[in-house]
PDB file of C-alpha atoms in Angstrom:
ATOM      1  CA  MET A 558     115.856  94.867  71.113  1.00 83.00           C
ATOM      2  CA  TYR A 559     113.465  97.690  70.931  1.00 88.00           C
ATOM      3  CA  ALA A 560     113.967 101.357  72.002  1.00 86.00           C
ATOM      4  CA  HIS A 561     110.104 101.656  72.736  1.00 88.00           C
ATOM      5  CA  PRO A 562     106.979  99.405  72.435  1.00 91.00           C
ATOM      6  CA  PHE A 563     105.269 101.447  69.661  1.00 91.00           C
ATOM      7  CA  SER A 564     106.016  99.469  66.641  1.00 92.00           C
ATOM      8  CA  ALA A 565     104.097  96.356  65.139  1.00 93.00           C
ATOM      9  CA  ASP A 566     107.025  93.969  65.362  1.00 94.00           C
ATOM     10  CA  TYR A 567     107.443  94.493  69.135  1.00 95.00           C
ATOM     11  CA  TRP A 568     103.735  93.347  69.464  1.00 95.00           C
ATOM     12  CA  ARG A 569     104.137  90.612  66.897  1.00 95.00           C
ATOM     13  CA  ASP A 570     106.896  89.121  69.220  1.00 94.00           C
ATOM     14  CA  ALA A 571     105.173  89.642  72.342  1.00 95.00           C
ATOM     15  CA  SER A 572     102.079  87.782  71.045  1.00 96.00           C
ATOM     16  CA  ARG A 573     104.283  85.075  69.822  1.00 95.00           C
ATOM     17  CA  GLU A 574     105.141  84.338  73.594  1.00 95.00           C
ATOM     18  CA  VAL A 575     101.807  83.179  74.525  1.00 96.00           C
ATOM     19  CA  ARG A 576     102.547  80.063  72.246  1.00 94.00           C
ATOM     20  CA  ASP A 577     105.822  79.291  73.339  1.00 93.00           C
ATOM     21  CA  LEU A 578     105.849  76.285  75.952  1.00 93.00           C
ATOM     22  CA  ARG A 579     109.231  77.582  77.797  1.00 91.00           C
ATOM     23  CA  LYS A 580     107.670  80.913  78.555  1.00 91.00           C
ATOM     24  CA  LEU A 581     104.472  79.371  79.360  1.00 94.00           C
ATOM     25  CA  LEU A 582     106.644  77.321  81.977  1.00 92.00           C
ATOM     26  CA  PHE A 583     108.203  79.998  83.109  1.00 89.00           C
ATOM     27  CA  SER A 584     105.364  82.337  83.827  1.00 92.00           C
ATOM     28  CA  ALA A 585     103.694  79.136  85.803  1.00 92.00           C
ATOM     29  CA  LEU A 586     107.328  79.037  88.069  1.00 87.00           C
ATOM     30  CA  MET A 587     106.648  82.933  88.496  1.00 89.00           C
ATOM     31  CA  ILE A 588     103.559  82.177  90.321  1.00 92.00           C
ATOM     32  CA  ALA A 589     104.516  79.995  92.542  1.00 89.00           C
ATOM     33  CA  LEU A 590     107.407  82.111  93.303  1.00 84.00           C
ATOM     34  CA  CYS A 591     105.103  85.119  93.767  1.00 88.00           C
ATOM     35  CA  ILE A 592     103.072  82.862  96.259  1.00 87.00           C
ATOM     36  CA  VAL A 593     106.419  81.588  97.790  1.00 82.00           C
ATOM     37  CA  LEU A 594     107.652  85.409  98.200  1.00 81.00           C
ATOM     38  CA  ALA A 595     104.268  86.092  99.839  1.00 82.00           C
ATOM     39  CA  GLN A 596     105.342  84.012 102.861  1.00 79.00           C
ATOM     40  CA  VAL A 597     108.474  85.910 103.196  1.00 77.00           C
ATOM     41  CA  PRO A 598     108.347  88.384 106.185  1.00 78.00           C
ATOM     42  CA  SER A 599     108.367  92.099 104.832  1.00 82.00           C
ATOM     43  CA  VAL A 600     111.242  94.588 105.838  1.00 78.00           C
ATOM     44  CA  PRO A 601     110.022  97.583 107.783  1.00 83.00           C
ATOM     45  CA  LEU A 602     111.394 100.744 106.853  1.00 83.00           C
ATOM     46  CA  PHE A 603     110.137 103.850 108.170  1.00 80.00           C
ATOM     47  CA  GLY A 604     106.551 106.180 108.014  1.00 77.00           C
ATOM     48  CA  GLY A 605     104.841 102.842 107.838  1.00 82.00           C
ATOM     49  CA  ALA A 606     106.621 101.713 104.529  1.00 87.00           C
ATOM     50  CA  LYS A 607     107.739  98.050 104.215  1.00 87.00           C
ATOM     51  CA  VAL A 608     109.464  96.292 101.699  1.00 84.00           C
ATOM     52  CA  THR A 609     107.697  92.965 100.213  1.00 86.00           C
ATOM     53  CA  TRP A 610     108.996  91.074  97.510  1.00 82.00           C
ATOM     54  CA  GLY A 611     106.382  89.772  95.369  1.00 87.00           C
ATOM     55  CA  PHE A 612     106.987  92.713  92.779  1.00 91.00           C
ATOM     56  CA  LEU A 613     110.331  91.197  92.068  1.00 88.00           C
ATOM     57  CA  ALA A 614     108.699  88.036  90.351  1.00 88.00           C
ATOM     58  CA  ARG A 615     106.479  89.833  88.511  1.00 94.00           C
ATOM     59  CA  SER A 616     108.628  92.340  86.692  1.00 92.00           C
ATOM     60  CA  VAL A 617     110.961  89.555  86.110  1.00 88.00           C
ATOM     61  CA  CYS A 618     108.240  87.561  84.216  1.00 92.00           C
ATOM     62  CA  ALA A 619     107.097  90.762  82.537  1.00 95.00           C
ATOM     63  CA  TRP A 620     111.015  91.341  81.384  1.00 91.00           C
ATOM     64  CA  VAL A 621     111.338  87.576  79.898  1.00 89.00           C
ATOM     65  CA  CYS A 622     107.479  87.149  78.716  1.00 94.00           C
ATOM     66  CA  GLY A 623     106.513  90.455  77.511  1.00 95.00           C
ATOM     67  CA  PRO A 624     103.044  92.355  77.952  1.00 97.00           C
ATOM     68  CA  VAL A 625     100.713  89.789  76.298  1.00 97.00           C
ATOM     69  CA  LEU A 626     101.762  86.792  78.011  1.00 97.00           C
ATOM     70  CA  GLY A 627     102.495  89.017  81.410  1.00 96.00           C
ATOM     71  CA  LEU A 628      98.764  90.227  81.279  1.00 97.00           C
ATOM     72  CA  LEU A 629      97.858  86.547  81.355  1.00 97.00           C
ATOM     73  CA  PHE A 630     100.245  85.804  84.203  1.00 97.00           C
ATOM     74  CA  ALA A 631      98.966  88.976  86.153  1.00 97.00           C
ATOM     75  CA  PHE A 632      95.623  87.672  86.024  1.00 97.00           C
ATOM     76  CA  ALA A 633      96.434  84.100  87.158  1.00 96.00           C
ATOM     77  CA  GLU A 634      98.579  85.230  89.398  1.00 95.00           C
ATOM     78  CA  ASP A 635      96.747  87.726  91.519  1.00 94.00           C
ATOM     79  CA  ILE A 636      93.420  84.972  91.505  1.00 93.00           C
ATOM     80  CA  LEU A 637      95.506  81.937  92.681  1.00 93.00           C
ATOM     81  CA  SER A 638      97.535  84.019  95.199  1.00 89.00           C
ATOM     82  CA  PHE A 639      94.167  85.320  96.667  1.00 90.00           C
ATOM     83  CA  PHE A 640      92.913  82.081  97.238  1.00 87.00           C
ATOM     84  CA  LEU A 641      95.507  79.994  98.101  1.00 86.00           C
ATOM     85  CA  THR A 642      97.031  82.573 100.824  1.00 78.00           C
ATOM     86  CA  GLY A 643      93.860  84.117 101.867  1.00 75.00           C
ATOM     87  CA  GLY A 644      94.408  87.631 100.275  1.00 69.00           C
ATOM     88  CA  GLY A 645      96.341  88.700 103.503  1.00 64.00           C
ATOM     89  CA  GLY A 646      93.092  89.691 105.242  1.00 67.00           C
ATOM     90  CA  TYR A 647      91.346  91.724 102.323  1.00 70.00           C
ATOM     91  CA  PRO A 648      88.425  91.073 100.643  1.00 76.00           C
ATOM     92  CA  PHE A 649      88.614  89.950  96.871  1.00 85.00           C
ATOM     93  CA  PHE A 650      87.977  92.912  94.516  1.00 89.00           C
ATOM     94  CA  PRO A 651      88.532  92.722  90.964  1.00 93.00           C
ATOM     95  CA  GLY A 652      90.377  95.920  91.412  1.00 93.00           C
ATOM     96  CA  TYR A 653      93.109  94.726  92.686  1.00 92.00           C
ATOM     97  CA  THR A 654      93.527  92.361  90.051  1.00 95.00           C
ATOM     98  CA  LEU A 655      93.442  95.345  87.480  1.00 96.00           C
ATOM     99  CA  THR A 656      95.967  96.879  89.577  1.00 96.00           C
ATOM    100  CA  THR A 657      98.373  93.980  89.422  1.00 95.00           C
ATOM    101  CA  MET A 658      97.458  93.418  85.618  1.00 97.00           C
ATOM    102  CA  LEU A 659      98.428  97.314  84.956  1.00 97.00           C
ATOM    103  CA  GLY A 660     101.704  97.002  87.059  1.00 97.00           C
ATOM    104  CA  VAL A 661     102.898  93.779  85.193  1.00 97.00           C
ATOM    105  CA  LEU A 662     102.096  95.576  81.678  1.00 97.00           C
ATOM    106  CA  THR A 663     104.359  98.580  82.989  1.00 97.00           C
ATOM    107  CA  TYR A 664     107.136  96.448  83.739  1.00 97.00           C
ATOM    108  CA  ALA A 665     106.963  94.686  80.504  1.00 96.00           C
ATOM    109  CA  LEU A 666     106.446  97.979  78.389  1.00 96.00           C
ATOM    110  CA  PHE A 667     109.707  99.243  79.832  1.00 95.00           C
ATOM    111  CA  LEU A 668     111.904  95.989  80.112  1.00 93.00           C
ATOM    112  CA  TYR A 669     110.400  93.632  77.541  1.00 94.00           C
ATOM    113  CA  ARG A 670     113.068  93.335  74.632  1.00 92.00           C
ATOM    114  CA  ALA A 671     114.704  96.483  75.584  1.00 91.00           C
ATOM    115  CA  PRO A 672     118.328  97.330  76.675  1.00 87.00           C
ATOM    116  CA  LEU A 673     118.716  97.087  80.432  1.00 82.00           C
ATOM    117  CA  ARG A 674     119.244 100.668  81.759  1.00 88.00           C
ATOM    118  CA  VAL A 675     118.804 102.113  85.285  1.00 91.00           C
ATOM    119  CA  TRP A 676     116.769 104.720  83.907  1.00 93.00           C
ATOM    120  CA  ARG A 677     114.251 102.280  82.734  1.00 94.00           C
ATOM    121  CA  ILE A 678     114.182 100.135  85.669  1.00 94.00           C
ATOM    122  CA  PHE A 679     113.634 103.437  87.667  1.00 96.00           C
ATOM    123  CA  CYS A 680     110.874 104.729  85.612  1.00 96.00           C
ATOM    124  CA  ALA A 681     108.743 101.248  85.535  1.00 96.00           C
ATOM    125  CA  LYS A 682     108.846 101.307  89.223  1.00 96.00           C
ATOM    126  CA  LEU A 683     107.781 104.767  89.587  1.00 97.00           C
ATOM    127  CA  VAL A 684     104.956 104.118  87.378  1.00 97.00           C
ATOM    128  CA  THR A 685     103.788 101.298  89.039  1.00 97.00           C
ATOM    129  CA  ASN A 686     104.113 103.208  92.396  1.00 96.00           C
ATOM    130  CA  VAL A 687     101.983 105.780  90.920  1.00 97.00           C
ATOM    131  CA  GLN A 688      99.421 103.292  90.141  1.00 96.00           C
ATOM    132  CA  ASN A 689      99.232 101.624  93.056  1.00 95.00           C
ATOM    133  CA  VAL A 690      98.870 105.039  94.992  1.00 96.00           C
ATOM    134  CA  VAL A 691      95.948 106.020  92.635  1.00 95.00           C
ATOM    135  CA  LEU A 692      93.946 102.882  92.131  1.00 95.00           C
ATOM    136  CA  GLY A 693      95.029 101.578  95.450  1.00 93.00           C
ATOM    137  CA  ALA A 694      93.362 104.597  97.221  1.00 93.00           C
ATOM    138  CA  LEU A 695      90.160 104.427  94.623  1.00 91.00           C
ATOM    139  CA  TRP A 696      89.455 100.985  95.207  1.00 89.00           C
ATOM    140  CA  ILE A 697      89.711 101.686  99.235  1.00 87.00           C
ATOM    141  CA  ALA A 698      87.588 104.522  98.889  1.00 87.00           C
ATOM    142  CA  ILE A 699      84.992 102.381  97.036  1.00 86.00           C
ATOM    143  CA  LEU A 700      85.050  99.560  99.662  1.00 83.00           C
ATOM    144  CA  ASN A 701      84.294 101.751 102.369  1.00 82.00           C
ATOM    145  CA  SER A 702      81.845 103.429 100.949  1.00 76.00           C
ATOM    146  CA  ASN A 703      79.526 100.570  99.797  1.00 71.00           C
ATOM    147  CA  GLY A 704      80.179 100.888  96.310  1.00 58.00           C
ATOM    148  CA  ARG A 705      80.180 104.929  95.966  1.00 69.00           C
ATOM    149  CA  PHE A 706      82.882 106.960  95.297  1.00 71.00           C
ATOM    150  CA  SER A 707      84.153 109.486  97.947  1.00 77.00           C
ATOM    151  CA  LEU A 708      86.918 111.940  96.747  1.00 83.00           C
ATOM    152  CA  GLU A 709      87.274 112.697 100.731  1.00 84.00           C
ATOM    153  CA  ALA A 710      88.195 109.448 101.321  1.00 84.00           C
ATOM    154  CA  TRP A 711      90.453 108.870  98.078  1.00 90.00           C
ATOM    155  CA  TYR A 712      92.605 111.584  98.925  1.00 91.00           C
ATOM    156  CA  ALA A 713      93.253 110.726 102.463  1.00 89.00           C
ATOM    157  CA  SER A 714      94.286 107.141 101.418  1.00 90.00           C
ATOM    158  CA  ALA A 715      96.071 108.073  98.503  1.00 93.00           C
ATOM    159  CA  SER A 716      98.328 110.765 100.405  1.00 93.00           C
ATOM    160  CA  LEU A 717      99.313 108.345 103.177  1.00 92.00           C
ATOM    161  CA  SER A 718      99.851 105.504 100.473  1.00 93.00           C
ATOM    162  CA  ALA A 719     102.019 108.417  98.232  1.00 94.00           C
ATOM    163  CA  VAL A 720     104.415 108.740 101.255  1.00 93.00           C
ATOM    164  CA  LYS A 721     104.912 105.116 101.722  1.00 93.00           C
ATOM    165  CA  ASN A 722     105.437 104.709  97.931  1.00 94.00           C
ATOM    166  CA  LEU A 723     107.973 107.509  97.812  1.00 94.00           C
ATOM    167  CA  ILE A 724     110.007 105.686 100.891  1.00 93.00           C
ATOM    168  CA  MET A 725     110.133 102.558  99.177  1.00 93.00           C
ATOM    169  CA  LEU A 726     110.957 103.800  95.591  1.00 94.00           C
ATOM    170  CA  PRO A 727     114.713 103.958  95.624  1.00 93.00           C
ATOM    171  CA  VAL A 728     114.513 100.615  97.743  1.00 90.00           C
ATOM    172  CA  GLN A 729     112.683  98.899  95.253  1.00 91.00           C
ATOM    173  CA  THR A 730     114.696 100.238  92.576  1.00 93.00           C
ATOM    174  CA  VAL A 731     117.885  98.882  93.990  1.00 87.00           C
ATOM    175  CA  LEU A 732     116.310  95.397  94.493  1.00 86.00           C
ATOM    176  CA  LEU A 733     114.816  95.445  90.847  1.00 89.00           C
ATOM    177  CA  VAL A 734     118.651  96.696  89.377  1.00 86.00           C
ATOM    178  CA  LEU A 735     120.244  93.973  91.611  1.00 79.00           C
ATOM    179  CA  ILE A 736     118.160  91.431  90.231  1.00 78.00           C
ATOM    180  CA  GLN A 737     118.109  92.148  86.388  1.00 67.00           C
ATOM    181  CA  VAL A 738     121.866  94.045  86.338  1.00 59.00           C
ATOM    182  CA  GLY A 739     123.293  92.301  89.073  1.00 52.00           C
ATOM    183  CA  GLY A 740     122.039  88.544  88.496  1.00 49.00           C
ATOM    184  CA  LEU A 741     121.099  88.112  92.274  1.00 50.00           C
ATOM    185  CA  GLY A 742     118.456  85.513  93.025  1.00 50.00           C
ATOM    186  CA  PHE A 743     115.190  86.523  94.693  1.00 47.00           C
ATOM    187  CA  MET A 744     115.686  84.957  98.189  1.00 47.00           C
ATOM    188  CA  THR A 745     119.305  86.067  98.425  1.00 50.00           C
ATOM    189  CA  ILE A 746     118.196  89.857  98.292  1.00 50.00           C
ATOM    190  CA  ALA A 747     115.901  89.282 100.748  1.00 49.00           C
ATOM    191  CA  CYS A 748     118.396  87.652 103.290  1.00 51.00           C
ATOM    192  CA  VAL A 749     120.758  90.349 102.539  1.00 50.00           C
ATOM    193  CA  PHE A 750     118.399  92.969 103.340  1.00 47.00           C
ATOM    194  CA  PHE A 751     117.657  91.423 106.784  1.00 48.00           C
ATOM    195  CA  LEU A 752     121.528  91.112 107.138  1.00 47.00           C
ATOM    196  CA  MET A 753     121.590  94.753 106.720  1.00 46.00           C
ATOM    197  CA  LEU A 754     119.094  95.587 108.938  1.00 46.00           C
ATOM    198  CA  ARG A 755     120.196  93.479 111.497  1.00 51.00           C
ATOM    199  CA  ARG A 756     117.001  91.332 111.777  1.00 52.00           C
ATOM    200  CA  ARG A 757     116.922  87.675 112.591  1.00 53.00           C
ATOM    201  CA  ILE A 758     116.313  85.413 109.735  1.00 51.00           C
ATOM    202  CA  GLY A 759     113.493  82.888 111.113  1.00 52.00           C
ATOM    203  CA  LEU A 760     113.419  79.244 110.025  1.00 50.00           C
ATOM    204  CA  LYS A 761     111.062  79.382 107.196  1.00 50.00           C
ATOM    205  CA  SER A 762     112.861  82.277 105.604  1.00 50.00           C
ATOM    206  CA  ARG A 763     116.086  79.914 106.038  1.00 50.00           C
ATOM    207  CA  MET A 764     114.308  76.764 104.621  1.00 51.00           C
ATOM    208  CA  LEU A 765     113.033  79.096 101.458  1.00 49.00           C
ATOM    209  CA  LEU A 766     116.503  80.197 101.088  1.00 48.00           C
ATOM    210  CA  ALA A 767     118.362  76.646 101.500  1.00 50.00           C
ATOM    211  CA  ALA A 768     115.580  75.595  98.647  1.00 46.00           C
ATOM    212  CA  ALA A 769     116.239  78.739  96.230  1.00 45.00           C
ATOM    213  CA  LEU A 770     120.169  78.244  96.602  1.00 44.00           C
ATOM    214  CA  GLY A 771     119.834  74.229  95.771  1.00 47.00           C
ATOM    215  CA  LEU A 772     121.151  73.166  99.123  1.00 46.00           C
ATOM    216  CA  SER A 773     119.944  70.116 100.982  1.00 48.00           C
ATOM    217  CA  ASN A 774     120.764  71.789 104.507  1.00 51.00           C
ATOM    218  CA  MET A 775     120.725  75.206 106.160  1.00 49.00           C
ATOM    219  CA  GLN A 776     124.102  74.778 107.695  1.00 51.00           C
ATOM    220  CA  GLY A 777     126.092  77.800 107.253  1.00 51.00           C
ATOM    221  CA  ILE A 778     123.733  79.392 104.785  1.00 46.00           C
ATOM    222  CA  ILE A 779     124.065  82.984 105.933  1.00 48.00           C
ATOM    223  CA  GLY A 780     127.522  82.969 105.520  1.00 51.00           C
ATOM    224  CA  LEU A 781     127.258  81.834 102.058  1.00 44.00           C
ATOM    225  CA  VAL A 782     124.757  84.299 101.456  1.00 45.00           C
ATOM    226  CA  ARG A 783     127.601  87.035 102.546  1.00 49.00           C
ATOM    227  CA  ARG A 784     130.322  85.178 100.235  1.00 48.00           C
ATOM    228  CA  VAL A 785     127.711  85.598  97.218  1.00 43.00           C
ATOM    229  CA  LEU A 786     126.934  89.022  97.669  1.00 44.00           C
ATOM    230  CA  GLY A 787     130.714  89.690  97.730  1.00 47.00           C
ATOM    231  CA  VAL A 788     131.201  87.948  94.854  1.00 42.00           C
ATOM    232  CA  THR A 789     128.367  90.112  93.005  1.00 46.00           C
TER     233      THR A 789
END
């Protein structure tokens, strides 16, 4: 364990992860999981904010694999996700890849080989949300102004994004704490939120949840999730 990432030993350990076959396989699994989680419906909150699920897999990969392998993971995940899912209607822009890489790096700097503390998880999510606001607004301003930066466009986009990210921050922090401290799975977390908000869980989500829990059929799966949550 390291109290901070500012040591040679920390970066030496992080560099070794690139040569660890198990960590390489784990990062590949997290890429696949990010693509799967992109198919899980988001949960709307208020003020236009909504909870998506990809950040959960990215944070876990950063936590396990560290900053060096995490950067490689983030680059590959962003590129593959875009071309396999169509980018969600957005054009390909390398700035978004950079944002993903910085986000994973931030998670790693706070969580890799570090004691698990709620304040670390909160700070990691806070910093990544600030990055999303500042850089996301910058990329939108550039894309909407034919390659030229517009301060007015950046400010308008950043203001709206800041409100949404502020609303999402406590929810996202709780999700990360439940996964990294409580041990709940990604799909279980998503299902719990649907149940709490009394939203219908569709067939696709039930199939993904059954696969995540290693079940051969979907019968009684919602009741099982309730029992898992109760035990946790």
